[in-house]
Short mmCIF file of C-alpha atoms and ligand atoms in Angstrom, two decimals:
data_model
loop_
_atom_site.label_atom_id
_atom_site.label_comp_id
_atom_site.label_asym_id
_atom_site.label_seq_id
_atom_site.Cartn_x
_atom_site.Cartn_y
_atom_site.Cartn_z
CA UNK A 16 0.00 0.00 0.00
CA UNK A 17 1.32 3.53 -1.26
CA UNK A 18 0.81 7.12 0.24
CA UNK A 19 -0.36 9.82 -2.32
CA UNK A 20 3.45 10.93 -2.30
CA UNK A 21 4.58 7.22 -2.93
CA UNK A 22 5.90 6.34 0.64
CA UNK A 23 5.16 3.09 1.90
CA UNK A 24 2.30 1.75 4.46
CA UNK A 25 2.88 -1.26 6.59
CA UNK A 26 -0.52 -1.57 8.68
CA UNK A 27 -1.49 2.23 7.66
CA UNK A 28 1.54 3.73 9.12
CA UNK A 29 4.33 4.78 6.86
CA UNK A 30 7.97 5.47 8.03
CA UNK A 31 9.12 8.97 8.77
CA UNK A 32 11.38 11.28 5.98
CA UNK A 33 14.76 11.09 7.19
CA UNK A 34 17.31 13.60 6.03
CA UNK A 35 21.22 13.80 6.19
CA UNK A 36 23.70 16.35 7.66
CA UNK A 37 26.28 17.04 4.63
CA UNK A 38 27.69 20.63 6.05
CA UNK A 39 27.14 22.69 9.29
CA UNK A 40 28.42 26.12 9.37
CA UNK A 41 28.56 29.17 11.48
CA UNK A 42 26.22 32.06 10.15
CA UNK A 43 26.92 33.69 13.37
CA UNK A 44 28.53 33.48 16.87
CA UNK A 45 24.81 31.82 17.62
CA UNK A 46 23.25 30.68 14.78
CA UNK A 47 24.45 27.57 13.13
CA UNK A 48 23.71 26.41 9.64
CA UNK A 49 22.77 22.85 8.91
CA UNK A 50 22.79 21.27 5.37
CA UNK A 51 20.76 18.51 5.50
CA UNK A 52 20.42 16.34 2.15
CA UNK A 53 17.61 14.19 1.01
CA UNK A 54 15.78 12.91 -1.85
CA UNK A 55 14.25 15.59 -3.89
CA UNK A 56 10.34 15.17 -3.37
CA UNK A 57 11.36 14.85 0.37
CA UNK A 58 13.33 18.45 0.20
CA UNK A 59 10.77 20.19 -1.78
CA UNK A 60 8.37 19.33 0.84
CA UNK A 61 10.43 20.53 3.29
CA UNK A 62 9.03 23.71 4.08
CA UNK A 63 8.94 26.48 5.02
CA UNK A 64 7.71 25.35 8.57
CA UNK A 65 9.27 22.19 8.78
CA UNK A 66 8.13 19.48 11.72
CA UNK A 67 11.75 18.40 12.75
CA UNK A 68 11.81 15.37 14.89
CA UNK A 69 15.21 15.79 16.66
CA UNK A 70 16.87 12.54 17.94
CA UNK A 71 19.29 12.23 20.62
CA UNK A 72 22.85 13.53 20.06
CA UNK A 73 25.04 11.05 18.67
CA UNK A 74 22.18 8.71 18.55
CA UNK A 75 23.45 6.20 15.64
CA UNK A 76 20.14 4.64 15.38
CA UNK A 77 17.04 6.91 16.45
CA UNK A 78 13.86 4.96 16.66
CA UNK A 79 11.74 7.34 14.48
CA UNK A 80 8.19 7.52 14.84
CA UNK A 81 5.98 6.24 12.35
CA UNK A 82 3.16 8.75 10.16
CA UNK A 83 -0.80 7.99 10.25
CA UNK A 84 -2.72 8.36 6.78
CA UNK A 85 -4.13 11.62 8.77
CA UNK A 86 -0.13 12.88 8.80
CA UNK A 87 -0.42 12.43 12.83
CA UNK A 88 2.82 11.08 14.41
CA UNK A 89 2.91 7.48 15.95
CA UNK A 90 5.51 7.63 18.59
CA UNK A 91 7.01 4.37 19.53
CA UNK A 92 6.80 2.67 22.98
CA UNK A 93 9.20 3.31 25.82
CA UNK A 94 12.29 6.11 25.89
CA UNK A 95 13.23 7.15 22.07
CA UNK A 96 14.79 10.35 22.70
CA UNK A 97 13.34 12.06 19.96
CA UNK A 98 12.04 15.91 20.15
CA UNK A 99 9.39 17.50 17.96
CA UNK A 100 10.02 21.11 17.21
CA UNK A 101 9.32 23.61 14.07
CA UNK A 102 12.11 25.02 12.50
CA UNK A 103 12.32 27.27 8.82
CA UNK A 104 13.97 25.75 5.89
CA UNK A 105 16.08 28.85 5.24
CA UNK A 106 17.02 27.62 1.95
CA UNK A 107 15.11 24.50 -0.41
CA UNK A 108 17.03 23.46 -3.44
CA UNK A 109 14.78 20.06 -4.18
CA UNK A 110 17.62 19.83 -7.49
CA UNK A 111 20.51 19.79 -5.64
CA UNK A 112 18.73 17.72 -2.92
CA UNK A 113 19.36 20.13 -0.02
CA UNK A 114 17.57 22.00 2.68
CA UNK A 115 19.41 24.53 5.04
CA UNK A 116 18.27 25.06 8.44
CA UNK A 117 19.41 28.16 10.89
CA UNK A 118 19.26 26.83 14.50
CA UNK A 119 19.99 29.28 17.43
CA UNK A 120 21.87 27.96 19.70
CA UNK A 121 20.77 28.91 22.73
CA UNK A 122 21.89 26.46 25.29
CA UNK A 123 19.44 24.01 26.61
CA UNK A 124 16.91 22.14 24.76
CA UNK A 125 17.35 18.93 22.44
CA UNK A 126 17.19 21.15 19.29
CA UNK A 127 20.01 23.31 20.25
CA UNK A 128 22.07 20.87 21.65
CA UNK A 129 21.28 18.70 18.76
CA UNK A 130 22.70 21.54 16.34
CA UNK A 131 25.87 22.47 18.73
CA UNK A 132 26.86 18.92 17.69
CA UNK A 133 25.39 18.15 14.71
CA UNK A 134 28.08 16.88 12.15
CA UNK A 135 28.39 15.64 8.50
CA UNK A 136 26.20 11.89 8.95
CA UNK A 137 23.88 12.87 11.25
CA UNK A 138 20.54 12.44 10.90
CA UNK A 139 17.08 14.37 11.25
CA UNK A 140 13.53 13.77 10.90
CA UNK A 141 10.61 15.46 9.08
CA UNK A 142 7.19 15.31 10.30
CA UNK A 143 5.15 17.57 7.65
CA UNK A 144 5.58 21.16 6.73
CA UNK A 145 3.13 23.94 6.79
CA UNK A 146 3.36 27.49 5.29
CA UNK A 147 4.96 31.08 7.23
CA UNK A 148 1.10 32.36 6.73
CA UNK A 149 2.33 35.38 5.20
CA UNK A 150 0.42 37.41 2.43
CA UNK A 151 1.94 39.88 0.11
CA UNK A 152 0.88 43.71 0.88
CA UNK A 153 1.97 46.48 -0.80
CA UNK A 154 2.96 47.42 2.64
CA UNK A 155 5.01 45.52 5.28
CA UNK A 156 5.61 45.03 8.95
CA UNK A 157 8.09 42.71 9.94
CA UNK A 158 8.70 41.61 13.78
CA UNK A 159 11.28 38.96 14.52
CA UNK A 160 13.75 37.72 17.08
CA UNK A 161 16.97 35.28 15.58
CA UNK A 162 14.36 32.56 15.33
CA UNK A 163 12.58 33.94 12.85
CA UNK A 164 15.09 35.39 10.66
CA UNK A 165 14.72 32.65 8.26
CA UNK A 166 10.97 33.65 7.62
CA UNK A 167 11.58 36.95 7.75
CA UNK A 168 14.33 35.77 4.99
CA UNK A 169 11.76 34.11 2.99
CA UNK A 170 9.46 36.73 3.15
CA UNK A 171 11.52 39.46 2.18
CA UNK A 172 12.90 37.48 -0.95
CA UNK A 173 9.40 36.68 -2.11
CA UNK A 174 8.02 40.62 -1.58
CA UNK A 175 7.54 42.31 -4.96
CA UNK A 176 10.18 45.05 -5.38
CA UNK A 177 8.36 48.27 -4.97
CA UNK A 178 6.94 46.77 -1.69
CA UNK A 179 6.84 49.35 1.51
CA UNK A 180 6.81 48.86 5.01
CA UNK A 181 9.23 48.23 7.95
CA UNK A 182 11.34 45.37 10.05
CA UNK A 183 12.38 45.11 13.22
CA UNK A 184 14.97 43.14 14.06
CA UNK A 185 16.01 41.99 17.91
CA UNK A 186 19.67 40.23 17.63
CA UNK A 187 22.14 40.13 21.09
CA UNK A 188 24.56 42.68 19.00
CA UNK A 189 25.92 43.34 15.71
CA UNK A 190 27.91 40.51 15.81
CA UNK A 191 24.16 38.29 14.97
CA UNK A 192 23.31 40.47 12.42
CA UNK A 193 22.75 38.77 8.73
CA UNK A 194 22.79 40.08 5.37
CA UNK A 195 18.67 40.16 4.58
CA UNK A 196 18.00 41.47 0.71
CA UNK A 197 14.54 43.59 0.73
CA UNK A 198 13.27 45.85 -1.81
CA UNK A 199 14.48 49.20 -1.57
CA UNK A 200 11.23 50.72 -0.13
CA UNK A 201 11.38 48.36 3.41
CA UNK A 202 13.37 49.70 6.27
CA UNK A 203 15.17 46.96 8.08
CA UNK A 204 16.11 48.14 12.01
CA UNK A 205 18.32 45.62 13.89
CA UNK A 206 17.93 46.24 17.67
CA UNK A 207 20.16 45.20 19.69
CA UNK A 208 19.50 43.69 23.34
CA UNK A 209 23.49 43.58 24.51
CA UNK A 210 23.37 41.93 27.85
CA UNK A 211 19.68 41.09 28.60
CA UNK A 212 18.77 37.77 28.03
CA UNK A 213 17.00 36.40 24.97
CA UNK A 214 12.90 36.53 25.73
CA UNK A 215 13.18 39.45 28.24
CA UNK A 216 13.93 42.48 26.25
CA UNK A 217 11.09 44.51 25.41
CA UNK A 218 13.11 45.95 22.37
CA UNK A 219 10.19 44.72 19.47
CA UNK A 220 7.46 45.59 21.72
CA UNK A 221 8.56 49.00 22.55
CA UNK A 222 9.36 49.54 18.81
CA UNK A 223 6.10 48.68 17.53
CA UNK A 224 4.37 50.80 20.06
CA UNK A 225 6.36 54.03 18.48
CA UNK A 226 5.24 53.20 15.17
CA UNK A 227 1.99 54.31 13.59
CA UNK A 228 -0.29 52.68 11.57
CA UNK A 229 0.24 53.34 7.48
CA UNK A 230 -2.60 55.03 5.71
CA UNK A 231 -5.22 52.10 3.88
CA UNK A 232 -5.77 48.57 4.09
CA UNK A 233 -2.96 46.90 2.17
CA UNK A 234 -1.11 46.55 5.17
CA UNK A 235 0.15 42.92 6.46
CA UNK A 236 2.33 42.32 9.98
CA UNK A 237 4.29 39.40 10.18
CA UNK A 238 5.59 38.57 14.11
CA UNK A 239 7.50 35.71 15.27
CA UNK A 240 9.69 36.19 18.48
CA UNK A 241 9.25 34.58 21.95
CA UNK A 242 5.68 34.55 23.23
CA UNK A 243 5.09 37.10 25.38
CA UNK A 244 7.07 39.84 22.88
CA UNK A 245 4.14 38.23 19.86
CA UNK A 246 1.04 38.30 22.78
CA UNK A 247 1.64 42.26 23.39
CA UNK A 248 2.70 43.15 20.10
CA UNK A 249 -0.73 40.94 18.50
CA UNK A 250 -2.77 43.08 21.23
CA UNK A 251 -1.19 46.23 20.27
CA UNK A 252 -1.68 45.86 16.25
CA UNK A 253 -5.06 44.26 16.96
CA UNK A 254 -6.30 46.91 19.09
CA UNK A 255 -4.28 50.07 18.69
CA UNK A 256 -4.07 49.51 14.90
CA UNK A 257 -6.95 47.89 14.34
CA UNK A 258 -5.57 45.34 11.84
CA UNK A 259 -8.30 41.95 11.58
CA UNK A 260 -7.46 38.67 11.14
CA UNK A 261 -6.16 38.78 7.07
CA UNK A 262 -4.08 41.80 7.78
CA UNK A 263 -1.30 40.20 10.50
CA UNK A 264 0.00 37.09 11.61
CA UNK A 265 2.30 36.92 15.30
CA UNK A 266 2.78 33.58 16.41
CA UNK A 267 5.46 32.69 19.25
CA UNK A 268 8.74 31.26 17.96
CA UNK A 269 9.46 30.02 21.32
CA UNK A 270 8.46 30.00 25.37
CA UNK A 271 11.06 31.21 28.01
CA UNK A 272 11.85 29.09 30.54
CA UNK A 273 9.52 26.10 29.06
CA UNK A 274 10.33 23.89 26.00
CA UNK A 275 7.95 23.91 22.88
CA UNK A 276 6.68 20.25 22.64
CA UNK A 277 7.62 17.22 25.21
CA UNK A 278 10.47 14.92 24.16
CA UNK A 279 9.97 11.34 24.27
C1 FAD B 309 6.92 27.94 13.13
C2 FAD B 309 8.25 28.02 13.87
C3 FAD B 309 9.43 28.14 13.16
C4 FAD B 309 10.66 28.23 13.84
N1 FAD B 309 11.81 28.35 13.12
C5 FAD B 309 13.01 28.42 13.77
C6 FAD B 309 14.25 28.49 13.05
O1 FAD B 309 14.30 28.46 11.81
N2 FAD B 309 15.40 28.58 13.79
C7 FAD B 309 15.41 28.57 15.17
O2 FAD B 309 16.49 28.63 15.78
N3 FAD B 309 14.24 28.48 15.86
C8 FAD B 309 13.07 28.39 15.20
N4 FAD B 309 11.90 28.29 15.91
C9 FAD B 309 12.00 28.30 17.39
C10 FAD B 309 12.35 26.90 17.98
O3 FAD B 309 11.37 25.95 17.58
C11 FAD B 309 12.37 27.06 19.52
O4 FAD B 309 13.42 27.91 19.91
C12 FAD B 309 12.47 25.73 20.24
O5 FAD B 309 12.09 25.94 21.58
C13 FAD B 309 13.87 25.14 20.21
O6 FAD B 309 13.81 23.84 20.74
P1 FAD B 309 14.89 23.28 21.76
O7 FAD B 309 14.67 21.81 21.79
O8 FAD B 309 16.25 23.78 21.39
O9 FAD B 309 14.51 23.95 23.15
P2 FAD B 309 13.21 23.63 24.08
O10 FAD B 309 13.28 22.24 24.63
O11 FAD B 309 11.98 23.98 23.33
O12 FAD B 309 13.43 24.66 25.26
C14 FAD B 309 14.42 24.45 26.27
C15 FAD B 309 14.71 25.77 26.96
O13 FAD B 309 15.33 26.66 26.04
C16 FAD B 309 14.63 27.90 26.00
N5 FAD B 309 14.68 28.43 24.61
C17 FAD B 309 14.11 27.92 23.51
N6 FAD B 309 14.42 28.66 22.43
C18 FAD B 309 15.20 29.66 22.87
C19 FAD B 309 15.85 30.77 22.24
N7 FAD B 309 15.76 30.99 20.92
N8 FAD B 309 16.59 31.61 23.00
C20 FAD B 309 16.72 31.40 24.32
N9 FAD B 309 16.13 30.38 25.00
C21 FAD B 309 15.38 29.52 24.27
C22 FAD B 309 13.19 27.56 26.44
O14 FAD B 309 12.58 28.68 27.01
C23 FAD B 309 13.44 26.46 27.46
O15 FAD B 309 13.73 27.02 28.73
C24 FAD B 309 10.68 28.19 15.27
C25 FAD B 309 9.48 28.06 15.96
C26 FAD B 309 8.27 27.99 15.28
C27 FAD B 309 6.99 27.86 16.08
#
């Protein structure tokens, strides 16, 4: 028996789409770039949210989960070690084979620590793939922290050139900065937090609350940064802008102090 995409079914389950690490490089002090290769139908579907199931480090042999008909995950019995958590394929090339992925590393969590040790070999799950829910407006607000700079990256790239609008930026310093190409008419703001600790700056709250509204309706906000940052700044372009549901979309990237799905 044969999934729409070809896989295989053994009792309605088929096996999960494993990819391998073929490069890992240093973007910046604290993100790190992960080359992951695969076959192409697997990479194109890849993104741009990608559901990464993220064995143990140095785990030769994860035992993956298995994928319903209904694309829900079948975990197996007992300890596996493997994580789920969304990531942004920074880069697809479904030709060459490849997907890049820009972790943070941030310390704890199976993700992170995963990517602090991820070498050529290695190997990485993908659970299904859903869109960045962005829409194209001839003018733009973009909100992100370093988790979302890969949307933000995808975004930008696909905005037609005489788009407008603005982006804001959090990074530690300039040291995290990236290069981002945007059409000319899009002012991109890094802010920098220095010492205070990822999730507790109020750096892309505070700047949204100084900015005003554009004149019409072809206006879409984009926000993904740690949750409490996306709740205030939703509330504030919900209420103080007035923007409805088409017009923005601020999801949290990430939790502080709590991890963003339970590992098995
Ligand atoms: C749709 C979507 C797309 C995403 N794309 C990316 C991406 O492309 N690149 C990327 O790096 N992240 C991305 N994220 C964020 C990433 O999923 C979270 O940071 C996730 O918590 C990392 O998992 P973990 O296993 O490393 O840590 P977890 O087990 O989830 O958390 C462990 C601890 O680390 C803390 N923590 C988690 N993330 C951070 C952080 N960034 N800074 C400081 N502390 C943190 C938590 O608060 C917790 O205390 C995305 C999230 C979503 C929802």
């Amino acid at each position: 028996m044969t999934s729409p995409d070809g896989a295989v079914f053994t009792d309605g389950l088929r096996p999960v789409d494993v990819l391998t690490v073929v490069a890992v490089t240093d973007v910046t002090p604290s993100v790190r770039r992960v080359t992951l290769s695969g076959d192409a139908a697997v990479v194109a579907a890849a993104g741009p949210t990608v559901n990464l199931l993220v064995p143990r480090v140095d785990d030769p042999d994860p035992r993956w989960p298995r994928i319903q008909r209904d694309g829900r995950i079948v975990w197996p019995e007992g300890s596996h070690g493997i994580a789920l958590r969304s990531y942004t394929a920074r880069r697809q090339d479904p030709a060459a084979g490849e997907v890049d992925i820009d972790f943070v590393l941030h310390g704890d969590g199976p993700a992170a620590a995963w990517a602090a040790a991820a070498r050529p070999g290695a190997l990485l799950g993908i659970a299904g793939a859903a869109s960045l829910a962005e829409r194209p407006a001839r003018w733009l607000l973009l909100v992100a922290d370093e988790t979302a700079l890969p949307a933000v990256s995808r975004i930008l790239a696909a905005a037609a050139p005489d788009t407008t609008g603005v982006a804001f930026l959090e990074v530690a310093g300039p040291e995290e900065e990236q290069p981002l190409p945007a059409p000319a008419g899009v002012a991109v703001h890094w802010l920098h937090r220095g010492a205070t600790a990822p999730g507790e700056s109020t750096l892309l709250t505070d700047a949204v609350a100084g900015l005003d509204r554009p004149p019409g309706d072809d206006v879409f906000a984009w926000v993904g940064a740690e949750s409490a940052a996306v709740r205030a700044i939703r509330a504030d372009l919900r209420g103080r802008w007035g923007l409805g549901r088409a017009q923005h979309h601020a999801i949290g990237y990430w939790r502080r102090g709590r991890s963003m799905a339970p590992a098995g």
